[in-house]
Amino acid sequence: MVSKFFDFVLSPFAEMSPYAGLSLISVVTGVVMVFLYSWTTDQKKLKEIRDKIKIHFLEVRLFKEDMAEMFTIQREIIKENLNYLRYTFKSAVVLILPILFIVIDLNARYSFYPIRPGDSFVVAAVAQDQNSLARIELILPQGLSMDVSSMRIPEEKRVSWQIHAGSSGIYNLIFHQGEKQYMHNAVISSRIQRIYPDMKTEKEWISRLTSNAGLLPSDSPIQMIHIEYPKQESFLGLQPGWLYFFFLISMIAGLAVKKMMNLA
């Protein structure tokens, strides 16, 4: 549901810089999170705690030469900070879930670029064992062609192919292993789209959570299928760039709205 909503909202930005659509989502996320925070916290109580902490910091300046009093004040500051965390804990739990779903979807959109029409790319499969490796074959759909035939690395139980992309589209790559076959989609486009480079087995719980590309059976002779997409650029030298940008912009937007609403 989150993915389809973002598909609709971000479609006007699909041919722009990745940071155009990401800026919109970041600002909206920051604002919405602040409203959720205000609805799920006791603002009156939090403001009382905040005011007490401010008073204790003023006392630190007044009694800085009285060590006994300083220890008492510092103990009170710690106690009030723990109270603050206790009253905001429920809100933090409520906010984590939507943030998690948003980050998972944005990761699929902004970690990689689609393969552009006319470019070449590498497809790889990792086998369960060397016997399985020898029997893996790749069948290409019309619109894709093979630049380099299969290269097998028995030590890594890995086979790879270099593919040439034709026109834009989503292409089904079919991997045969004996009588079994598995499919993974290759996205050829100049527009920003959701990208799932890896297709892994069901036994990897993180794959269940993050992949919409489908999963390989846990007993599959092919343990992973990988399509090598171009990586998105870093942000201020940091990777993944989109993630740092998202949190920075959403925090700035959130703090601005929080200040306007005078929230604790």
mmCIF file of C-alpha atoms in Angstrom:
data_model
loop_
_atom_site.group_PDB
_atom_site.id
_atom_site.type_symbol
_atom_site.label_atom_id
_atom_site.label_comp_id
_atom_site.label_asym_id
_atom_site.label_seq_id
_atom_site.Cartn_x
_atom_site.Cartn_y
_atom_site.Cartn_z
ATOM 1 C CA MET A 1 0.000 0.000 0.000
ATOM 2 C CA VAL A 2 2.847 2.399 0.883
ATOM 3 C CA SER A 3 4.571 1.564 -2.422
ATOM 4 C CA LYS A 4 1.465 2.258 -4.515
ATOM 5 C CA PHE A 5 0.883 5.560 -2.692
ATOM 6 C CA PHE A 6 4.485 6.634 -3.378
ATOM 7 C CA ASP A 7 4.172 5.469 -7.002
ATOM 8 C CA PHE A 8 1.309 7.948 -7.412
ATOM 9 C CA VAL A 9 2.867 10.837 -5.462
ATOM 10 C CA LEU A 10 6.333 10.532 -7.002
ATOM 11 C CA SER A 11 5.316 9.880 -10.618
ATOM 12 C CA PRO A 12 5.664 13.609 -11.599
ATOM 13 C CA PHE A 13 9.283 13.511 -10.328
ATOM 14 C CA ALA A 14 10.305 10.240 -12.034
ATOM 15 C CA GLU A 15 12.399 11.951 -14.735
ATOM 16 C CA MET A 16 13.912 14.616 -12.455
ATOM 17 C CA SER A 17 16.863 14.445 -10.076
ATOM 18 C CA PRO A 18 16.343 11.831 -7.343
ATOM 19 C CA TYR A 19 16.528 14.634 -4.779
ATOM 20 C CA ALA A 20 13.401 16.328 -6.180
ATOM 21 C CA GLY A 21 10.950 13.607 -5.190
ATOM 22 C CA LEU A 22 12.992 12.705 -2.129
ATOM 23 C CA SER A 23 12.775 16.305 -0.869
ATOM 24 C CA LEU A 24 8.976 16.211 -1.071
ATOM 25 C CA ILE A 25 8.718 12.901 0.798
ATOM 26 C CA SER A 26 11.252 14.062 3.413
ATOM 27 C CA VAL A 27 9.386 17.293 4.188
ATOM 28 C CA VAL A 28 5.979 15.589 4.318
ATOM 29 C CA THR A 29 7.374 12.823 6.541
ATOM 30 C CA GLY A 30 8.904 15.333 8.954
ATOM 31 C CA VAL A 31 5.647 17.292 9.234
ATOM 32 C CA VAL A 32 3.448 14.194 9.639
ATOM 33 C CA MET A 33 5.769 12.751 12.300
ATOM 34 C CA VAL A 34 5.483 15.954 14.332
ATOM 35 C CA PHE A 35 1.680 15.819 14.215
ATOM 36 C CA LEU A 36 1.765 12.160 15.281
ATOM 37 C CA TYR A 37 4.142 13.109 18.091
ATOM 38 C CA SER A 38 1.790 15.851 19.313
ATOM 39 C CA TRP A 39 -1.202 13.469 19.292
ATOM 40 C CA THR A 40 0.581 10.664 21.134
ATOM 41 C CA THR A 41 2.245 12.649 23.934
ATOM 42 C CA ASP A 42 1.007 14.502 27.009
ATOM 43 C CA GLN A 43 2.279 17.940 26.025
ATOM 44 C CA LYS A 44 1.231 19.563 29.303
ATOM 45 C CA LYS A 45 3.288 17.085 31.305
ATOM 46 C CA LEU A 46 6.245 17.293 28.926
ATOM 47 C CA LYS A 47 6.304 21.087 29.169
ATOM 48 C CA GLU A 48 6.311 20.838 32.963
ATOM 49 C CA ILE A 49 9.296 18.475 32.802
ATOM 50 C CA ARG A 50 11.066 20.707 30.263
ATOM 51 C CA ASP A 51 10.590 23.757 32.514
ATOM 52 C CA LYS A 52 11.969 21.861 35.519
ATOM 53 C CA ILE A 53 15.065 20.896 33.526
ATOM 54 C CA LYS A 54 15.584 24.547 32.515
ATOM 55 C CA ILE A 55 15.338 25.619 36.160
ATOM 56 C CA HIS A 56 17.862 22.981 37.206
ATOM 57 C CA PHE A 57 20.323 24.227 34.587
ATOM 58 C CA LEU A 58 19.953 27.748 35.972
ATOM 59 C CA GLU A 59 20.652 26.326 39.435
ATOM 60 C CA VAL A 60 23.871 24.802 38.102
ATOM 61 C CA ARG A 61 25.129 28.310 37.323
ATOM 62 C CA LEU A 62 24.023 29.639 40.718
ATOM 63 C CA PHE A 63 25.491 26.829 42.834
ATOM 64 C CA LYS A 64 28.548 25.938 40.771
ATOM 65 C CA GLU A 65 30.838 26.364 43.805
ATOM 66 C CA ASP A 66 28.703 24.216 46.125
ATOM 67 C CA MET A 67 29.679 20.638 45.242
ATOM 68 C CA ALA A 68 27.047 18.962 47.423
ATOM 69 C CA GLU A 69 24.282 21.061 45.883
ATOM 70 C CA MET A 70 25.695 20.462 42.404
ATOM 71 C CA PHE A 71 25.433 16.680 42.824
ATOM 72 C CA THR A 72 21.830 17.068 43.983
ATOM 73 C CA ILE A 73 20.961 19.254 40.985
ATOM 74 C CA GLN A 74 22.629 16.865 38.527
ATOM 75 C CA ARG A 75 20.712 13.968 40.036
ATOM 76 C CA GLU A 76 17.461 15.896 39.530
ATOM 77 C CA ILE A 77 18.398 16.695 35.916
ATOM 78 C CA ILE A 78 18.985 12.998 35.202
ATOM 79 C CA LYS A 79 15.703 12.069 36.911
ATOM 80 C CA GLU A 80 13.701 14.612 34.883
ATOM 81 C CA ASN A 81 15.359 13.517 31.638
ATOM 82 C CA LEU A 82 14.374 9.923 32.390
ATOM 83 C CA ASN A 83 10.822 11.131 33.078
ATOM 84 C CA TYR A 84 10.856 12.913 29.719
ATOM 85 C CA LEU A 85 11.925 9.713 27.967
ATOM 86 C CA ARG A 86 9.220 7.754 29.797
ATOM 87 C CA TYR A 87 6.490 10.121 28.603
ATOM 88 C CA THR A 88 7.761 10.078 25.002
ATOM 89 C CA PHE A 89 8.312 6.301 24.785
ATOM 90 C CA LYS A 90 4.798 5.531 23.511
ATOM 91 C CA SER A 91 5.175 8.161 20.803
ATOM 92 C CA ALA A 92 8.534 6.709 19.727
ATOM 93 C CA VAL A 93 6.969 3.250 19.347
ATOM 94 C CA VAL A 94 4.102 4.694 17.265
ATOM 95 C CA LEU A 95 6.512 6.599 14.983
ATOM 96 C CA ILE A 96 8.920 3.719 14.336
ATOM 97 C CA LEU A 97 6.495 1.598 12.291
ATOM 98 C CA PRO A 98 5.567 4.179 9.595
ATOM 99 C CA ILE A 99 9.198 5.313 9.380
ATOM 100 C CA LEU A 100 10.266 1.701 8.812
ATOM 101 C CA PHE A 101 7.826 1.205 5.923
ATOM 102 C CA ILE A 102 8.796 4.553 4.371
ATOM 103 C CA VAL A 103 12.526 3.783 4.562
ATOM 104 C CA ILE A 104 12.055 0.312 3.038
ATOM 105 C CA ASP A 105 10.156 1.780 0.084
ATOM 106 C CA LEU A 106 12.571 4.684 -0.441
ATOM 107 C CA ASN A 107 15.505 2.285 -0.337
ATOM 108 C CA ALA A 108 14.031 0.469 -3.347
ATOM 109 C CA ARG A 109 13.620 3.757 -5.243
ATOM 110 C CA TYR A 110 16.763 5.686 -4.423
ATOM 111 C CA SER A 111 19.571 3.198 -3.738
ATOM 112 C CA PHE A 112 19.965 2.342 -7.433
ATOM 113 C CA TYR A 113 19.254 3.761 -10.882
ATOM 114 C CA PRO A 114 17.424 1.606 -13.425
ATOM 115 C CA ILE A 115 19.546 0.272 -16.276
ATOM 116 C CA ARG A 116 19.299 2.710 -19.174
ATOM 117 C CA PRO A 117 18.302 1.545 -22.664
ATOM 118 C CA GLY A 118 21.423 0.666 -24.656
ATOM 119 C CA ASP A 119 23.580 -0.012 -21.575
ATOM 120 C CA SER A 120 25.150 -3.322 -20.618
ATOM 121 C CA PHE A 121 24.744 -4.901 -17.194
ATOM 122 C CA VAL A 122 25.738 -8.033 -15.302
ATOM 123 C CA VAL A 123 23.355 -10.703 -14.035
ATOM 124 C CA ALA A 124 24.597 -13.333 -11.590
ATOM 125 C CA ALA A 125 23.258 -16.412 -9.832
ATOM 126 C CA VAL A 126 24.716 -18.131 -6.774
ATOM 127 C CA ALA A 127 24.130 -21.874 -6.537
ATOM 128 C CA GLN A 128 23.650 -24.092 -3.511
ATOM 129 C CA ASP A 129 26.607 -26.240 -4.539
ATOM 130 C CA GLN A 130 28.951 -26.812 -7.481
ATOM 131 C CA ASN A 131 26.782 -29.558 -8.982
ATOM 132 C CA SER A 132 23.820 -27.165 -9.101
ATOM 133 C CA LEU A 133 26.046 -24.462 -10.584
ATOM 134 C CA ALA A 134 26.872 -26.517 -13.685
ATOM 135 C CA ARG A 135 23.191 -26.806 -14.639
ATOM 136 C CA ILE A 136 22.096 -23.166 -14.346
ATOM 137 C CA GLU A 137 21.087 -21.536 -17.628
ATOM 138 C CA LEU A 138 19.653 -18.070 -18.344
ATOM 139 C CA ILE A 139 16.888 -17.512 -20.912
ATOM 140 C CA LEU A 140 16.503 -13.914 -22.095
ATOM 141 C CA PRO A 141 13.260 -12.338 -23.305
ATOM 142 C CA GLN A 142 12.998 -10.434 -26.571
ATOM 143 C CA GLY A 143 14.533 -6.981 -26.126
ATOM 144 C CA LEU A 144 17.621 -8.181 -24.253
ATOM 145 C CA SER A 145 20.695 -9.799 -25.775
ATOM 146 C CA MET A 146 23.770 -11.473 -24.352
ATOM 147 C CA ASP A 147 27.068 -9.592 -24.717
ATOM 148 C CA VAL A 148 29.174 -12.281 -23.037
ATOM 149 C CA SER A 149 28.200 -15.913 -22.516
ATOM 150 C CA SER A 150 28.109 -17.390 -19.027
ATOM 151 C CA MET A 151 31.198 -17.231 -16.827
ATOM 152 C CA ARG A 152 31.246 -19.753 -13.977
ATOM 153 C CA ILE A 153 33.378 -19.457 -10.850
ATOM 154 C CA PRO A 154 33.134 -22.846 -9.096
ATOM 155 C CA GLU A 155 34.951 -21.641 -5.950
ATOM 156 C CA GLU A 156 32.238 -19.024 -5.388
ATOM 157 C CA LYS A 157 29.411 -21.234 -6.744
ATOM 158 C CA ARG A 158 28.616 -18.260 -8.965
ATOM 159 C CA VAL A 159 27.697 -17.856 -12.626
ATOM 160 C CA SER A 160 27.355 -14.485 -14.364
ATOM 161 C CA TRP A 161 26.302 -13.101 -17.737
ATOM 162 C CA GLN A 162 26.794 -9.705 -19.380
ATOM 163 C CA ILE A 163 23.537 -8.511 -20.923
ATOM 164 C CA HIS A 164 22.807 -5.699 -23.381
ATOM 165 C CA ALA A 165 19.620 -3.715 -22.707
ATOM 166 C CA GLY A 166 17.302 -2.799 -25.551
ATOM 167 C CA SER A 167 14.284 -0.524 -25.165
ATOM 168 C CA SER A 168 12.651 0.525 -21.889
ATOM 169 C CA GLY A 169 10.558 -2.040 -20.079
ATOM 170 C CA ILE A 170 10.430 -4.589 -17.283
ATOM 171 C CA TYR A 171 11.885 -7.873 -18.534
ATOM 172 C CA ASN A 172 11.471 -11.335 -17.036
ATOM 173 C CA LEU A 173 14.787 -13.159 -16.787
ATOM 174 C CA ILE A 174 14.214 -16.914 -16.601
ATOM 175 C CA PHE A 175 16.785 -19.065 -14.806
ATOM 176 C CA HIS A 176 16.655 -22.798 -15.530
ATOM 177 C CA GLN A 177 18.212 -25.312 -13.177
ATOM 178 C CA GLY A 178 17.372 -28.789 -14.403
ATOM 179 C CA GLU A 179 13.584 -29.046 -14.480
ATOM 180 C CA LYS A 180 13.134 -26.067 -12.179
ATOM 181 C CA GLN A 181 12.891 -22.455 -13.269
ATOM 182 C CA TYR A 182 12.930 -19.113 -11.456
ATOM 183 C CA MET A 183 12.176 -15.577 -12.627
ATOM 184 C CA HIS A 184 13.582 -12.190 -11.684
ATOM 185 C CA ASN A 185 12.696 -8.839 -13.280
ATOM 186 C CA ALA A 186 15.214 -6.482 -14.887
ATOM 187 C CA VAL A 187 14.129 -2.829 -15.034
ATOM 188 C CA ILE A 188 15.299 -0.952 -18.150
ATOM 189 C CA SER A 189 14.279 2.697 -17.944
ATOM 190 C CA SER A 190 15.422 6.308 -17.775
ATOM 191 C CA ARG A 191 12.812 7.002 -15.056
ATOM 192 C CA ILE A 192 13.231 6.516 -11.311
ATOM 193 C CA GLN A 193 11.480 3.307 -10.287
ATOM 194 C CA ARG A 194 11.511 0.752 -7.509
ATOM 195 C CA ILE A 195 14.537 -1.502 -7.977
ATOM 196 C CA TYR A 196 15.143 -4.890 -6.355
ATOM 197 C CA PRO A 197 18.644 -6.078 -7.352
ATOM 198 C CA ASP A 198 18.621 -9.262 -5.277
ATOM 199 C CA MET A 199 16.256 -12.193 -5.126
ATOM 200 C CA LYS A 200 17.089 -14.398 -2.147
ATOM 201 C CA THR A 201 15.718 -17.463 -0.420
ATOM 202 C CA GLU A 202 12.791 -17.506 2.018
ATOM 203 C CA LYS A 203 15.032 -18.550 4.906
ATOM 204 C CA GLU A 204 16.587 -15.078 5.055
ATOM 205 C CA TRP A 205 14.123 -13.143 7.237
ATOM 206 C CA ILE A 206 15.398 -9.754 6.096
ATOM 207 C CA SER A 207 14.462 -10.698 2.525
ATOM 208 C CA ARG A 208 10.902 -11.408 3.637
ATOM 209 C CA LEU A 209 10.689 -7.927 5.105
ATOM 210 C CA THR A 210 12.329 -5.854 2.389
ATOM 211 C CA SER A 211 11.814 -7.555 -0.973
ATOM 212 C CA ASN A 212 8.823 -7.188 -3.264
ATOM 213 C CA ALA A 213 10.701 -9.042 -5.988
ATOM 214 C CA GLY A 214 9.560 -12.434 -4.767
ATOM 215 C CA LEU A 215 11.556 -15.043 -2.898
ATOM 216 C CA LEU A 216 13.326 -18.219 -3.904
ATOM 217 C CA PRO A 217 12.179 -21.390 -2.093
ATOM 218 C CA SER A 218 14.348 -22.220 0.917
ATOM 219 C CA ASP A 219 15.419 -25.507 -0.736
ATOM 220 C CA SER A 220 16.127 -23.883 -4.117
ATOM 221 C CA PRO A 221 19.339 -24.996 -5.887
ATOM 222 C CA ILE A 222 19.772 -21.295 -6.709
ATOM 223 C CA GLN A 223 20.387 -19.380 -3.482
ATOM 224 C CA MET A 224 20.495 -15.861 -4.903
ATOM 225 C CA ILE A 225 19.913 -13.987 -8.157
ATOM 226 C CA HIS A 226 21.567 -10.586 -8.522
ATOM 227 C CA ILE A 227 21.164 -7.857 -11.157
ATOM 228 C CA GLU A 228 23.884 -5.218 -11.095
ATOM 229 C CA TYR A 229 22.192 -1.805 -11.214
ATOM 230 C CA PRO A 230 24.100 1.521 -11.124
ATOM 231 C CA LYS A 231 24.305 2.870 -7.572
ATOM 232 C CA GLN A 232 22.878 6.281 -6.722
ATOM 233 C CA GLU A 233 25.381 9.010 -5.893
ATOM 234 C CA SER A 234 26.482 9.742 -2.332
ATOM 235 C CA PHE A 235 25.283 12.736 -0.312
ATOM 236 C CA LEU A 236 28.155 14.830 1.068
ATOM 237 C CA GLY A 237 30.351 11.775 0.571
ATOM 238 C CA LEU A 238 28.022 9.578 2.641
ATOM 239 C CA GLN A 239 26.383 6.332 1.529
ATOM 240 C CA PRO A 240 23.576 5.550 1.160
ATOM 241 C CA GLY A 241 23.178 9.187 0.140
ATOM 242 C CA TRP A 242 19.385 9.136 -0.044
ATOM 243 C CA LEU A 243 19.099 7.948 3.580
ATOM 244 C CA TYR A 244 21.248 10.749 5.039
ATOM 245 C CA PHE A 245 19.421 13.296 2.869
ATOM 246 C CA PHE A 246 16.012 11.931 3.914
ATOM 247 C CA PHE A 247 16.746 12.114 7.640
ATOM 248 C CA LEU A 248 18.402 15.533 7.388
ATOM 249 C CA ILE A 249 15.521 17.182 5.482
ATOM 250 C CA SER A 250 12.776 15.445 7.487
ATOM 251 C CA MET A 251 14.460 16.518 10.756
ATOM 252 C CA ILE A 252 14.776 20.140 9.598
ATOM 253 C CA ALA A 253 11.121 20.197 8.486
ATOM 254 C CA GLY A 254 9.992 18.460 11.671
ATOM 255 C CA LEU A 255 11.917 20.772 13.999
ATOM 256 C CA ALA A 256 10.584 23.840 12.179
ATOM 257 C CA VAL A 257 6.965 22.671 12.561
ATOM 258 C CA LYS A 258 7.588 21.590 16.159
ATOM 259 C CA LYS A 259 8.830 25.081 16.987
ATOM 260 C CA MET A 260 5.835 26.697 15.247
ATOM 261 C CA MET A 261 3.475 24.471 17.264
ATOM 262 C CA ASN A 262 5.414 25.165 20.488
ATOM 263 C CA LEU A 263 5.716 21.479 21.326
ATOM 264 C CA ALA A 264 7.897 20.126 24.110
#
